[in-house]
mmCIF file of C-alpha atoms and ligand atoms in Angstrom:
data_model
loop_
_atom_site.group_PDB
_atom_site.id
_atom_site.type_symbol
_atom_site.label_atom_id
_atom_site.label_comp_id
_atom_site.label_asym_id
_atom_site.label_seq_id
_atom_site.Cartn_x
_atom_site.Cartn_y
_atom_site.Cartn_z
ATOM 1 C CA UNK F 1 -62.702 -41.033 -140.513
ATOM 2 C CA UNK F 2 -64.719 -41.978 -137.535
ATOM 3 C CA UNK F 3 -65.978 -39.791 -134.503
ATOM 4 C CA UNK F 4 -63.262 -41.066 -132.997
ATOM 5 C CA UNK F 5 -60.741 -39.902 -135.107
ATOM 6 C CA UNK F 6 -61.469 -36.701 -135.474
ATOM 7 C CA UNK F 7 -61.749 -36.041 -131.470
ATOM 8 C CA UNK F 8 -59.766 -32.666 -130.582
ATOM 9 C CA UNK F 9 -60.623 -33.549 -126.554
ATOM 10 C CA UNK F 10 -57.677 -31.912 -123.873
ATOM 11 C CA UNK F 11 -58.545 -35.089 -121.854
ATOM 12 C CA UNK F 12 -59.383 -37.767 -121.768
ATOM 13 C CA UNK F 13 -57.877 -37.728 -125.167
ATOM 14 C CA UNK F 14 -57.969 -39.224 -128.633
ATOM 15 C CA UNK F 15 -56.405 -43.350 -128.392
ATOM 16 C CA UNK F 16 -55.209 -45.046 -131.426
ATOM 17 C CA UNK F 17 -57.633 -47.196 -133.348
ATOM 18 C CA UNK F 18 -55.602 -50.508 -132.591
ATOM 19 C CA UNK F 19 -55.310 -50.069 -129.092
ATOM 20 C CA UNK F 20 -59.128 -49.178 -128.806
ATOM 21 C CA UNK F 21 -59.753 -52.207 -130.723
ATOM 22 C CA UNK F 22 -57.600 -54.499 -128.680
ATOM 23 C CA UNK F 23 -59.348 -53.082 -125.369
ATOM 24 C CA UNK F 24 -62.332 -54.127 -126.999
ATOM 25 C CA UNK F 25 -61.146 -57.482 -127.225
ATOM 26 C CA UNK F 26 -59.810 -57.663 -123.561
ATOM 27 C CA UNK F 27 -63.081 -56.309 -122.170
ATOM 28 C CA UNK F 28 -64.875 -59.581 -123.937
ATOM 29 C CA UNK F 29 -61.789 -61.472 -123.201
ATOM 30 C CA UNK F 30 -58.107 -61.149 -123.010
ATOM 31 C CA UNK F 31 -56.362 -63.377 -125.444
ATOM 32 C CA UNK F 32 -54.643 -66.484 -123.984
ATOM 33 C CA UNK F 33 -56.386 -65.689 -120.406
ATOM 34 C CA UNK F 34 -60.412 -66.560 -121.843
ATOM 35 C CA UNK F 35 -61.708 -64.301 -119.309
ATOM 36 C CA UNK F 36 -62.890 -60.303 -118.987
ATOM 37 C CA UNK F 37 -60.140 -57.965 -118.487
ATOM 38 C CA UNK F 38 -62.765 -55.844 -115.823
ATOM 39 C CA UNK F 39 -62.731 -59.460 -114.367
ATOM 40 C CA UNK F 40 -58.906 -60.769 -113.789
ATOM 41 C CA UNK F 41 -57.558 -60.735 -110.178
ATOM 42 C CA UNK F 42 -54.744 -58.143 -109.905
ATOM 43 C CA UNK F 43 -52.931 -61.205 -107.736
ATOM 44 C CA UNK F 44 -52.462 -63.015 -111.199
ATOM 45 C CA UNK F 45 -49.031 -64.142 -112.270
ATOM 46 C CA UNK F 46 -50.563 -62.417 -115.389
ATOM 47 C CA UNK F 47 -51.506 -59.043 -114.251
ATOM 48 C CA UNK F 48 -47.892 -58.855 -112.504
ATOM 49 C CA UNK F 49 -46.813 -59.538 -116.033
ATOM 50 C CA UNK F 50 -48.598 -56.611 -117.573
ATOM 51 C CA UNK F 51 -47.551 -54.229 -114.914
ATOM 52 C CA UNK F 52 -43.894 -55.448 -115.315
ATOM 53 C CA UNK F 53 -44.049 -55.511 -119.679
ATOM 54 C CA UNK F 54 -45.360 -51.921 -119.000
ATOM 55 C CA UNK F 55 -42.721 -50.652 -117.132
ATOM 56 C CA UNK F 56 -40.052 -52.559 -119.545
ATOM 57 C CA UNK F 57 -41.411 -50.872 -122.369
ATOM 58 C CA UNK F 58 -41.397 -47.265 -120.479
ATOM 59 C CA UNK F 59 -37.895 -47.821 -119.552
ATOM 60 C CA UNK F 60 -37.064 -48.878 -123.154
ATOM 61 C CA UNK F 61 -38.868 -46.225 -124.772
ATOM 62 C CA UNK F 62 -37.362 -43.670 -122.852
ATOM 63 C CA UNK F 63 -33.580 -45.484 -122.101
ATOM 64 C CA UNK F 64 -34.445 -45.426 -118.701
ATOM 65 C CA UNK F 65 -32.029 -46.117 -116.104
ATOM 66 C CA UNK F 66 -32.367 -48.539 -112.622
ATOM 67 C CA UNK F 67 -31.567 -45.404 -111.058
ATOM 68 C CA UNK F 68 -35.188 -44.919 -111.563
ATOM 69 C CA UNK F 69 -37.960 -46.684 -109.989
ATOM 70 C CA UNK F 70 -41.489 -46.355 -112.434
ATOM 71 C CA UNK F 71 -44.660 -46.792 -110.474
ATOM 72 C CA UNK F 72 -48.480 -47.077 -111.701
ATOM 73 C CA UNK F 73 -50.601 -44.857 -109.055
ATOM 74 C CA UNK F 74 -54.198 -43.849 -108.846
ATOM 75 C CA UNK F 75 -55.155 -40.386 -107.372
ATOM 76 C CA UNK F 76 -54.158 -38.841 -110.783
ATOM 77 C CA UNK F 77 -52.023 -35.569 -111.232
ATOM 78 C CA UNK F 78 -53.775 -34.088 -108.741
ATOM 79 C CA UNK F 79 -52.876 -36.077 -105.635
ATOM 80 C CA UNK F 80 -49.011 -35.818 -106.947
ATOM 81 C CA UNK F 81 -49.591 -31.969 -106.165
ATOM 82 C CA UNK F 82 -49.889 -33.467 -102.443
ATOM 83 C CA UNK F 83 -47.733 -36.923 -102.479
ATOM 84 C CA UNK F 84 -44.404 -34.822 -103.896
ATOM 85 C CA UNK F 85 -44.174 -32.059 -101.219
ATOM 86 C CA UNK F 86 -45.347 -34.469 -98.751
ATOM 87 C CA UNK F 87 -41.966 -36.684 -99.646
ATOM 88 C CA UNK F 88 -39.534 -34.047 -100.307
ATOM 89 C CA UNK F 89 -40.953 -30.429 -98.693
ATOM 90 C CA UNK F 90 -42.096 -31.257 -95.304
ATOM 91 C CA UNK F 91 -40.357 -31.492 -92.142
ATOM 92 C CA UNK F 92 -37.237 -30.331 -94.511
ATOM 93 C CA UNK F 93 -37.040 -26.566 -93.176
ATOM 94 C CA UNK F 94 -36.262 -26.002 -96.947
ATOM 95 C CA UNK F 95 -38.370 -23.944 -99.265
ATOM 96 C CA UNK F 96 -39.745 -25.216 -102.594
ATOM 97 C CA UNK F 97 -39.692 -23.641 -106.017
ATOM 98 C CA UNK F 98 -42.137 -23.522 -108.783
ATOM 99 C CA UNK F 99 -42.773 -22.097 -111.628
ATOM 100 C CA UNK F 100 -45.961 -20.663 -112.069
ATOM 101 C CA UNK F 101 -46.471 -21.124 -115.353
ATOM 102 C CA UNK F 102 -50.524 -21.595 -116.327
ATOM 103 C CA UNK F 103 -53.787 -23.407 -114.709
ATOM 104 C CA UNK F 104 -52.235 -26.663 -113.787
ATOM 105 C CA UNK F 105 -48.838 -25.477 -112.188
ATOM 106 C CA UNK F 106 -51.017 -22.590 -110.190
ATOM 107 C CA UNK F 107 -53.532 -25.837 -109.226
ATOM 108 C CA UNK F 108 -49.977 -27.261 -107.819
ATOM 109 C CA UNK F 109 -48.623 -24.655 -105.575
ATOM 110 C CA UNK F 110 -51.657 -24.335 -102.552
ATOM 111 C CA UNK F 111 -51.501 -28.139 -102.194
ATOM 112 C CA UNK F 112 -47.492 -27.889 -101.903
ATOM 113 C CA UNK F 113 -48.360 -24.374 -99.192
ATOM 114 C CA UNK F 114 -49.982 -27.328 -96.680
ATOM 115 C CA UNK F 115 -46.234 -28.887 -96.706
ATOM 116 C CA UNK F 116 -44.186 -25.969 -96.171
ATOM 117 C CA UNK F 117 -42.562 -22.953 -97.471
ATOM 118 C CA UNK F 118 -43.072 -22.300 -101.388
ATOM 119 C CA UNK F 119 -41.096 -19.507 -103.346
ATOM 120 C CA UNK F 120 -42.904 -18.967 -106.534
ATOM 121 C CA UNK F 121 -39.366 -18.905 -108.833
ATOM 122 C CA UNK F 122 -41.567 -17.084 -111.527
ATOM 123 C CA UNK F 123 -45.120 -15.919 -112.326
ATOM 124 C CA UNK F 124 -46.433 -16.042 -115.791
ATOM 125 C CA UNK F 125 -50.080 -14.695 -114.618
ATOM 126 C CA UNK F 126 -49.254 -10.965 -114.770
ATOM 127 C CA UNK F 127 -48.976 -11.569 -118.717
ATOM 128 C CA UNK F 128 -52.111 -14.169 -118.370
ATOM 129 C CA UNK F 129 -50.178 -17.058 -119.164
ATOM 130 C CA UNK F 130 -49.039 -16.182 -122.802
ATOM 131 C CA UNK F 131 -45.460 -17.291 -122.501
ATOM 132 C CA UNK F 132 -42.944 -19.188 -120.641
ATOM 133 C CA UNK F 133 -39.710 -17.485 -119.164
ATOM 134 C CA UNK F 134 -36.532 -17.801 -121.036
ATOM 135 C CA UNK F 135 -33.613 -19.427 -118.977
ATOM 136 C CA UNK F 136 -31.999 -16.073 -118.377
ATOM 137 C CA UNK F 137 -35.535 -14.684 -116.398
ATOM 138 C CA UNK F 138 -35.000 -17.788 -114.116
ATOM 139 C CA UNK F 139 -33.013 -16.882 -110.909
ATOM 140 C CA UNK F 140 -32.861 -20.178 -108.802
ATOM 141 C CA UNK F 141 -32.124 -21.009 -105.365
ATOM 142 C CA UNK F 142 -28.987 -23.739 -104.957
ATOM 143 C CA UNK F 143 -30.430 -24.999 -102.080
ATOM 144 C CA UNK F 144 -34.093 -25.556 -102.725
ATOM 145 C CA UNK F 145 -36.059 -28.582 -101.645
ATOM 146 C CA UNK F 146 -36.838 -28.980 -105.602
ATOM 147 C CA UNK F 147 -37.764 -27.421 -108.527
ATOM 148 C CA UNK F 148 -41.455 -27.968 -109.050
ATOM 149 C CA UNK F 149 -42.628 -27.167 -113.072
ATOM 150 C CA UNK F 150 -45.395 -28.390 -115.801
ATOM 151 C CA UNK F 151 -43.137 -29.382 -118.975
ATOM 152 C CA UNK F 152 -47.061 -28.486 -121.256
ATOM 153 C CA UNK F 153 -49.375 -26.523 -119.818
ATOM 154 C CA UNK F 154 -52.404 -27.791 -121.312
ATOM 155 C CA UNK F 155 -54.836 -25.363 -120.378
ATOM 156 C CA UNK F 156 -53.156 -22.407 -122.385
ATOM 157 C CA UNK F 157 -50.825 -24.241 -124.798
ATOM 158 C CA UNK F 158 -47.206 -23.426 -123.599
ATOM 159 C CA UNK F 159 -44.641 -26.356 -123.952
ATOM 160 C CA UNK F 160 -41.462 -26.448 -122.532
ATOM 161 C CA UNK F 161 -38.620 -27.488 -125.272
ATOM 162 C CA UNK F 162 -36.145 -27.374 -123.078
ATOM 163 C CA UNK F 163 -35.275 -28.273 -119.269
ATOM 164 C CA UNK F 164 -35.443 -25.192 -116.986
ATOM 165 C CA UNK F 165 -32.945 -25.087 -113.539
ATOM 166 C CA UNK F 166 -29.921 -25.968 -113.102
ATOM 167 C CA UNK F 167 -28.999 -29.755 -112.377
ATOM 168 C CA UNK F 168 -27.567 -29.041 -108.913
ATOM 169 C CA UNK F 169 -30.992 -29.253 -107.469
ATOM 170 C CA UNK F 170 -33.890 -31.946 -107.425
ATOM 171 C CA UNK F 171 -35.893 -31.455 -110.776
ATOM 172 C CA UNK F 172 -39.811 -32.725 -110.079
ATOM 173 C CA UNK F 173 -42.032 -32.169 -113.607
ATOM 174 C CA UNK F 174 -45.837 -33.058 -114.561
ATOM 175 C CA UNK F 175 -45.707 -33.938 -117.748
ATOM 176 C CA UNK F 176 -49.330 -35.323 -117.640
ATOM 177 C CA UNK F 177 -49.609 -33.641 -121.153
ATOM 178 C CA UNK F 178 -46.718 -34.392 -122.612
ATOM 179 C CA UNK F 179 -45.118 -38.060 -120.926
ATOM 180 C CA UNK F 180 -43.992 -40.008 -124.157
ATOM 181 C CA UNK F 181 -44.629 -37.345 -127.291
ATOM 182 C CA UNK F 182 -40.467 -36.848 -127.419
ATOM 183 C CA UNK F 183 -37.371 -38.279 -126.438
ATOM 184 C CA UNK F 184 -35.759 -36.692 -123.387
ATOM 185 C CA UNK F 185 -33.045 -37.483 -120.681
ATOM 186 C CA UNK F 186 -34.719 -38.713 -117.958
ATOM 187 C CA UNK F 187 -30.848 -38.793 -115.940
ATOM 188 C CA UNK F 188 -31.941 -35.105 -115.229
ATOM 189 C CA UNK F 189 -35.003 -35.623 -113.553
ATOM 190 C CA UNK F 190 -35.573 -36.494 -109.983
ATOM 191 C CA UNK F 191 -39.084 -37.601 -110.160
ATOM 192 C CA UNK F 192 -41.737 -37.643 -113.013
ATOM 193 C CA UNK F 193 -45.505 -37.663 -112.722
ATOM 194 C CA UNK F 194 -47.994 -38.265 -115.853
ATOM 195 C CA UNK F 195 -51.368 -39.460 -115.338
ATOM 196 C CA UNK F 196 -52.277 -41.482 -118.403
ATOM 197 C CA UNK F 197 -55.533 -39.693 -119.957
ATOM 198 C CA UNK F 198 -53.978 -37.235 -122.109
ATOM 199 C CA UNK F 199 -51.432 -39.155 -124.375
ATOM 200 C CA UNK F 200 -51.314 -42.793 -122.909
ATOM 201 C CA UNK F 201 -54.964 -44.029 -122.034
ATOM 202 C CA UNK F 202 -58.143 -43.792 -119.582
ATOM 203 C CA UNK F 203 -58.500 -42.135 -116.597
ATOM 204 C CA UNK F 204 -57.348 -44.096 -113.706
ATOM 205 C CA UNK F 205 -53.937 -44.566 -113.925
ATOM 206 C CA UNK F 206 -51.090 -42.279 -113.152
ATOM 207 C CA UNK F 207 -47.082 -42.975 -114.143
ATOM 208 C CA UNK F 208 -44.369 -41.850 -111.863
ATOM 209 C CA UNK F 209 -40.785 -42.065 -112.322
ATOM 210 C CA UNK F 210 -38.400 -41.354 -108.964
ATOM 211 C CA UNK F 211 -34.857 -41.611 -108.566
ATOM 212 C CA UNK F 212 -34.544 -44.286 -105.701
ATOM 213 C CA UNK F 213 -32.531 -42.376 -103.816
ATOM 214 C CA UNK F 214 -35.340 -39.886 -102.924
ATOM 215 C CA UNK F 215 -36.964 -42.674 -101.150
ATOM 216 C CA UNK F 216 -34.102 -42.710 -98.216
ATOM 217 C CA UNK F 217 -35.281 -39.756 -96.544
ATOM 218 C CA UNK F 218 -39.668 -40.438 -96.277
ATOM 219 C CA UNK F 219 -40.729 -38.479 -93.463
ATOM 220 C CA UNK F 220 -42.213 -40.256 -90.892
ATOM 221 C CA UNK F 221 -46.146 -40.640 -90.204
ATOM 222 C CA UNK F 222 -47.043 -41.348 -93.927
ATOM 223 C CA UNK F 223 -50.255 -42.802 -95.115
ATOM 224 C CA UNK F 224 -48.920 -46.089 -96.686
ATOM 225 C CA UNK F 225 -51.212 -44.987 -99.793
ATOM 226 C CA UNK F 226 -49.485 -41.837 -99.787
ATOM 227 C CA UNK F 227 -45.911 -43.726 -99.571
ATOM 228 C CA UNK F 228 -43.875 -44.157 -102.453
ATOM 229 C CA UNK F 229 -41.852 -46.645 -100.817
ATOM 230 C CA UNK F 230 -45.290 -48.761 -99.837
ATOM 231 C CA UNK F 231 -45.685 -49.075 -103.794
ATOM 232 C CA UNK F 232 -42.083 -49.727 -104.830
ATOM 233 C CA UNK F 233 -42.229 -53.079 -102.472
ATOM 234 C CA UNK F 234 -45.705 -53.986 -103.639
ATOM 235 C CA UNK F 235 -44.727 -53.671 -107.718
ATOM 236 C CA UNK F 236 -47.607 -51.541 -107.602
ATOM 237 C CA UNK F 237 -50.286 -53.548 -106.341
ATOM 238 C CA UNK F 238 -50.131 -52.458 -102.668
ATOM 239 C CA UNK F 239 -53.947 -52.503 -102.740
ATOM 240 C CA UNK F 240 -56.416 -52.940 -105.859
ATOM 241 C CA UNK F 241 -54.798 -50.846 -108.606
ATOM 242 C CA UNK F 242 -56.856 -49.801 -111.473
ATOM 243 C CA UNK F 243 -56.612 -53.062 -113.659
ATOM 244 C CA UNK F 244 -58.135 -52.243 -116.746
ATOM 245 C CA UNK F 245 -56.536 -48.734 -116.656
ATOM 246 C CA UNK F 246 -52.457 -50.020 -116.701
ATOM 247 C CA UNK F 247 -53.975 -52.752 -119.425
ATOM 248 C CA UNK F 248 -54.533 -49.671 -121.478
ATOM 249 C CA UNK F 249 -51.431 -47.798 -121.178
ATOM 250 C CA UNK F 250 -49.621 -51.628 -121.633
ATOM 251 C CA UNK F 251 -51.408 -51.516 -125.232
ATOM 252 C CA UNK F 252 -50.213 -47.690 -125.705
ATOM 253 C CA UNK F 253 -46.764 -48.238 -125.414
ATOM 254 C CA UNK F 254 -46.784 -51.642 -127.180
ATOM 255 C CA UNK F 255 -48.111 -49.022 -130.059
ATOM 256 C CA UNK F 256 -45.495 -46.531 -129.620
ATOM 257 C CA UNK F 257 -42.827 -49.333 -129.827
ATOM 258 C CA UNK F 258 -43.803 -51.381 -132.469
ATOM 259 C CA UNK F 259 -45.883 -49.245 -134.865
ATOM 260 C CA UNK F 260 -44.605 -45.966 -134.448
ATOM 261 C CA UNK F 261 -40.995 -46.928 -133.773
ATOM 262 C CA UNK F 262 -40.134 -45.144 -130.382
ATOM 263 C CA UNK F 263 -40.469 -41.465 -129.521
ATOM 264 C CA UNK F 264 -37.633 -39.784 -132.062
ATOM 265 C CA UNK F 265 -40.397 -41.168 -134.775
ATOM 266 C CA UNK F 266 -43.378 -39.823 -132.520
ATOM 267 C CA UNK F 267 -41.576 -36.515 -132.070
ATOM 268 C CA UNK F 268 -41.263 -36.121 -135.923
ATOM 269 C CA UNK F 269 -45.142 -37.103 -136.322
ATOM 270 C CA UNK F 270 -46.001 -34.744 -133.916
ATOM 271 C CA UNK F 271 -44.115 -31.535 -134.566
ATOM 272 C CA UNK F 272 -45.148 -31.661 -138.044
ATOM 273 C CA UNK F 273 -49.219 -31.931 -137.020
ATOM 274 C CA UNK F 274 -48.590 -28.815 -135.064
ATOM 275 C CA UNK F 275 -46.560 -27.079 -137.611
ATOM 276 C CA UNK F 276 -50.034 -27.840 -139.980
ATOM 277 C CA UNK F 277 -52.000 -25.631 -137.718
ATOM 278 C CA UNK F 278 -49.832 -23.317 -136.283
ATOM 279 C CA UNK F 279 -49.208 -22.919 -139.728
ATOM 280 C CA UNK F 280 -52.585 -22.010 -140.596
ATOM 281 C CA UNK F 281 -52.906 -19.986 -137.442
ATOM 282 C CA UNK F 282 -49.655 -17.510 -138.903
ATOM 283 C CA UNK F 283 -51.649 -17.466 -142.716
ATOM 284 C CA UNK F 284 -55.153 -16.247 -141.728
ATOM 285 C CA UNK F 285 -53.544 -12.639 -141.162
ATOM 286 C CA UNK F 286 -55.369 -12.251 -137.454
ATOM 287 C CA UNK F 287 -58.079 -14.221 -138.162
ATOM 288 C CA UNK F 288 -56.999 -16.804 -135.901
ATOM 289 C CA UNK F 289 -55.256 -15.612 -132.727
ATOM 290 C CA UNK F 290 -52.606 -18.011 -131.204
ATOM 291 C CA UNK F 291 -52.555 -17.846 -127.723
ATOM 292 C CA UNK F 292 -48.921 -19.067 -127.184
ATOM 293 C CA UNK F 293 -45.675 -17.382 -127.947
ATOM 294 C CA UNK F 294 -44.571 -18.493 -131.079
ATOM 295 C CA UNK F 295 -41.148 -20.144 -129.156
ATOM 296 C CA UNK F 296 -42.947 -21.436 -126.338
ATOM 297 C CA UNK F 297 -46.258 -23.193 -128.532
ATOM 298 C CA UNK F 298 -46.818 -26.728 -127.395
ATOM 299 C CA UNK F 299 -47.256 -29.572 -130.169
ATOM 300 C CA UNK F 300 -49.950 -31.229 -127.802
ATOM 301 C CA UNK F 301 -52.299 -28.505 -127.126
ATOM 302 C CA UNK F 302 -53.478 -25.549 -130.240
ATOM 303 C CA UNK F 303 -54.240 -22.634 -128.422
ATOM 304 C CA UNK F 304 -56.304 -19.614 -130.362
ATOM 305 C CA UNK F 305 -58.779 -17.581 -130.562
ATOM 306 C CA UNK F 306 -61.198 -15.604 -133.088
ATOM 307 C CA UNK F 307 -62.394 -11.974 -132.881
ATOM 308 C CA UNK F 308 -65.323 -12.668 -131.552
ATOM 309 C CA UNK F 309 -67.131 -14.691 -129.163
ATOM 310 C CA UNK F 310 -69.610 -14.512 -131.603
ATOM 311 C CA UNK F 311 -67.957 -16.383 -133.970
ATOM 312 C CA UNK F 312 -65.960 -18.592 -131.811
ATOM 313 C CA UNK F 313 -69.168 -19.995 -131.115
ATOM 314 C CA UNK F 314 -69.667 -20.183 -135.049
ATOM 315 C CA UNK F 315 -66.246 -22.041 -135.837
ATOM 316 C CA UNK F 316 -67.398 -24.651 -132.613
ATOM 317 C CA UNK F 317 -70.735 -25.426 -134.236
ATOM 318 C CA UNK F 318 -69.912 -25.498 -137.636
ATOM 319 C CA UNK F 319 -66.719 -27.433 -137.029
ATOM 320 C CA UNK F 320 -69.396 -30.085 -135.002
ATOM 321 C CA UNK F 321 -71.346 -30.325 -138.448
ATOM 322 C CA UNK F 322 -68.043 -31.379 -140.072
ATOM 323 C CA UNK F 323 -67.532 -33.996 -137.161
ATOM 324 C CA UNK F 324 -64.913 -32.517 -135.173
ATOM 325 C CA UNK F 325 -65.271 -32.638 -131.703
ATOM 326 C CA UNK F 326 -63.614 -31.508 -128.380
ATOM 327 C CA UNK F 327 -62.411 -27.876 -129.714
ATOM 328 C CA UNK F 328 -63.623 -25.857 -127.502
ATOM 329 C CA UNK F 329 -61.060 -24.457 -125.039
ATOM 330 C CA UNK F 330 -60.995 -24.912 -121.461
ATOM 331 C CA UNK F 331 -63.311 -23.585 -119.510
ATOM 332 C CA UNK F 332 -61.138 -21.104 -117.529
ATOM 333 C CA UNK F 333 -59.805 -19.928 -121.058
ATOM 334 C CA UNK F 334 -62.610 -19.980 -123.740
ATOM 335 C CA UNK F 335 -61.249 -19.964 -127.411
ATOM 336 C CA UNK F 336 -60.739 -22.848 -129.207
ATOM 337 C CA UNK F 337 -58.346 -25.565 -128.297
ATOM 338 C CA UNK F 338 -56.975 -28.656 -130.734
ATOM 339 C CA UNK F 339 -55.522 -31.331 -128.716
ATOM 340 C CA UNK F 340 -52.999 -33.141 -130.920
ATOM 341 C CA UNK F 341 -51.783 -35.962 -128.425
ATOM 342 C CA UNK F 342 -49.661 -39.224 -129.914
ATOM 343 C CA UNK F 343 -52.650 -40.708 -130.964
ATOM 344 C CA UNK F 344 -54.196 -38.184 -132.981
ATOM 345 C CA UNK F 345 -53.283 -38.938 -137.153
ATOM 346 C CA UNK F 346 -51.849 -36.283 -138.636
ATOM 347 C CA UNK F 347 -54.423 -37.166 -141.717
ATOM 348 C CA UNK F 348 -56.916 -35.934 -138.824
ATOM 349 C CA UNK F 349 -54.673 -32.897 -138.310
ATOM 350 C CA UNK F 350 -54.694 -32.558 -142.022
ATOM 351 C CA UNK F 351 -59.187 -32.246 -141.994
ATOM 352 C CA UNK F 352 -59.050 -29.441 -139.366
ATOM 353 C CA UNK F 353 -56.141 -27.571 -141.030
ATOM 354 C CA UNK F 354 -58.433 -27.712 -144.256
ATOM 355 C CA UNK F 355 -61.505 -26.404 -142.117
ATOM 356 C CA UNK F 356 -59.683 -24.061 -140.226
ATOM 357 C CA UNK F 357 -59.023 -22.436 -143.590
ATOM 358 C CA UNK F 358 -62.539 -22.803 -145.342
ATOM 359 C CA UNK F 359 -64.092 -21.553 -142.537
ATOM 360 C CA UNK F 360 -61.502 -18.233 -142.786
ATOM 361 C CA UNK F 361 -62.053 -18.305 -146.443
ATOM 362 C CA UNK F 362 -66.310 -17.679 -145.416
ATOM 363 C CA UNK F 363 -66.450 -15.585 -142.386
ATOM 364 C CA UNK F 364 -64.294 -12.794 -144.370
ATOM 365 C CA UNK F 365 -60.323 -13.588 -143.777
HETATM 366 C C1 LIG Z 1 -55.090 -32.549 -116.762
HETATM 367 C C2 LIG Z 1 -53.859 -32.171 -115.992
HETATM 368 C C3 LIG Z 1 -53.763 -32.328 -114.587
HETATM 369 C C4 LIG Z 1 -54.908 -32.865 -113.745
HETATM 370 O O1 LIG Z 1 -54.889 -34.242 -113.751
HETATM 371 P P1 LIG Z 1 -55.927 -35.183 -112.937
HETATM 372 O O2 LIG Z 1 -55.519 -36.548 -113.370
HETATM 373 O O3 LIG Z 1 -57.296 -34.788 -113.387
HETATM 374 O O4 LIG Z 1 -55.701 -34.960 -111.509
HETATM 375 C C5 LIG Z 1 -52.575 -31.988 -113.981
HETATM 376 N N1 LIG Z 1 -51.525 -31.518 -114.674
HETATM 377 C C6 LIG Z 1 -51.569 -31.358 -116.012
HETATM 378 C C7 LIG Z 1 -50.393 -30.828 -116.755
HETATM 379 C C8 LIG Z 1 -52.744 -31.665 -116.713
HETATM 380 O O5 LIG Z 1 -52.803 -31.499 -118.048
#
């Protein structure tokens, strides 16, 4: 195990070994092209072919229909906040819903408040973020400009396993954290947004799948950056887009296809590296403190603490010693955090269980 492979990070996250070896390769020189990959014009007949294999195998990994147009943006998660209300809240005299589910869906809402009028549909912050609500909590408007919600709340460790609303209205989810870990029908989604640095590559580049269909009513008085539609005509190389980046995520999804097998196998892989430490988590008798709901615990993101901050800071610096990396929670949150994304091995998964359990075993669990 390298440094590499044992890096818990929330994000930019853990890449397999082949892929990080391939980039390698491309950044000295992309086989059959003999030049750079930081160096090859995005107006190649080859770049267009990367951008178009990537979508391919997106739309084969996830049976994706033509209904559904898959762009490669820059801006990241963040500017999504903006870009969706801007296309489907404002000028609408409709309100938006979201749920309010953790940091990133609360990070969502004042950018979507610019646009127009926001009902918050439900507010996990009263119970600091320890759960999601069950379908029966969720009282949603029919007529809605869309359901806004975060499918894995990174920050805290909550995960969606199922799709909230009903499929009457326009569904909109970030599933930065969680955008090719598991299968799911993309038929009832009306636009997607995943920025690649969690599960799929480097910073730089962010995925978006919309139904066409949304893109018939753009208000007017756009930014063509902040157009949809302007990126859709262009492929998605309206201007320079973030080469290297999309080259990455190409070399992801190649690895998803052909040595993992597609995202049933992925699932599998990863639900049983979180079972490993949520497992270890439910054994240390309150030693370790899950922050999640035990039905609403993402497999992406291992949310806990320890009794103390005392010896949270112990498990952080002895864990270092042992070469882990990247534990320590978010900053908004404290605690510990293991980030278990695709590319993490469960034979990593398997180290940090082991730890988790020595270092109970010597602090008095
Ligand atoms: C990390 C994260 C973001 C922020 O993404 P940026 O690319 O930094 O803008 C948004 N949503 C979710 C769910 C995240 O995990």
């Amino acid at each position: 195990m390298n440094a590499n492979t044992l890096n818990f990070s929330g994000g930019p996250g853990v890449l397999p070994e082949s892929v990080l070896a391939a980039t390698q390769q491309a950044i000295a020189e992309v086989p059959g092209v003999g030049l750079s990959i930081l160096g090859i014009s995005h107006r190649s007949a080859w770049f267009a072919e990367v951008v178009a294999e990537t979508e391919r195998n997106i739309r084969q990994l996830l049976k994706l229909p033509d209904s559904h147009a898959v762009l490669f943006l820059q801006g990241g998660a963040t500017l999504q906040f903006s870009m969706v209300p801007m296309l489907l809240l404002r000028g609408s005299g409709k309100t938006a819903e979201y749920l309010r589910t953790g940091y990133w869906s609360s990070k969502a809402i004042p950018e979507a408040l610019l646009e127009g009028d926001v009902r918050i549909a439900w507010d996990g912050q009263p119970e600091a973020f320890h759960r999601l609500p069950t379908d029966g909590e969720l009282a949603l408007a029919n007529d809605a400009a869309y359901l806004h919600y975060v499918s894995n709340e990174t920050v805290e460790g909550l995960q969606f396993h199922g799709i909230p609303g009903h499929d009457g209205v326009t569904r909109v989810c970030d599933m930065s954290s969680d955008f090719l870990s598991r299968p799911f029908d993309p038929e009832r989604f009306d636009l997607i947004y995943a920025h690649a640095q969690k599960n799929l590559g480097p910073a730089g580049v962010t995925i978006v799948i919309v139904r066409r269909s949304l893109l018939e009513h753009v208000p007017d008085g756009l930014p063509a950056l902040l157009d949809y539609r302007a990126h859709l005509a262009a492929n998605s190389i309206y201007n320079t887009p973030p080469v290297f980046a999309i080259y990455v995520v190409l070399l992801a999804t190649r690895w998803l296809l052909d040595e993992i097998g597609g995202l049933e196998k992925m699932a599998a892989i990863n639900q049983g590296k979180a079972a490993a430490l949520y497992q270890a988590i439910d054994a240390s008798q309150g030693f370790y403190r899950g922050w999640a709901a035990p039905a609403n615990r993402s497999l992406m993101n291992v949310v806990f603490k320890l009794a103390t901050p005392e010896l949270e800071a112990a498990f952080l610096a002895e864990s270092a010693q042992h070469g882990f990396s990247g534990l320590g929670g978010h900053r908004s949150l404290g605690g510990i955090r293991a980030s278990i994304y695709n590319a993490m091995t469960p034979q990593a998964v398997g180290l940090l269980r082991d730890f988790m359990q020595a270092f109970a075993a010597r602090h008095g669990a």
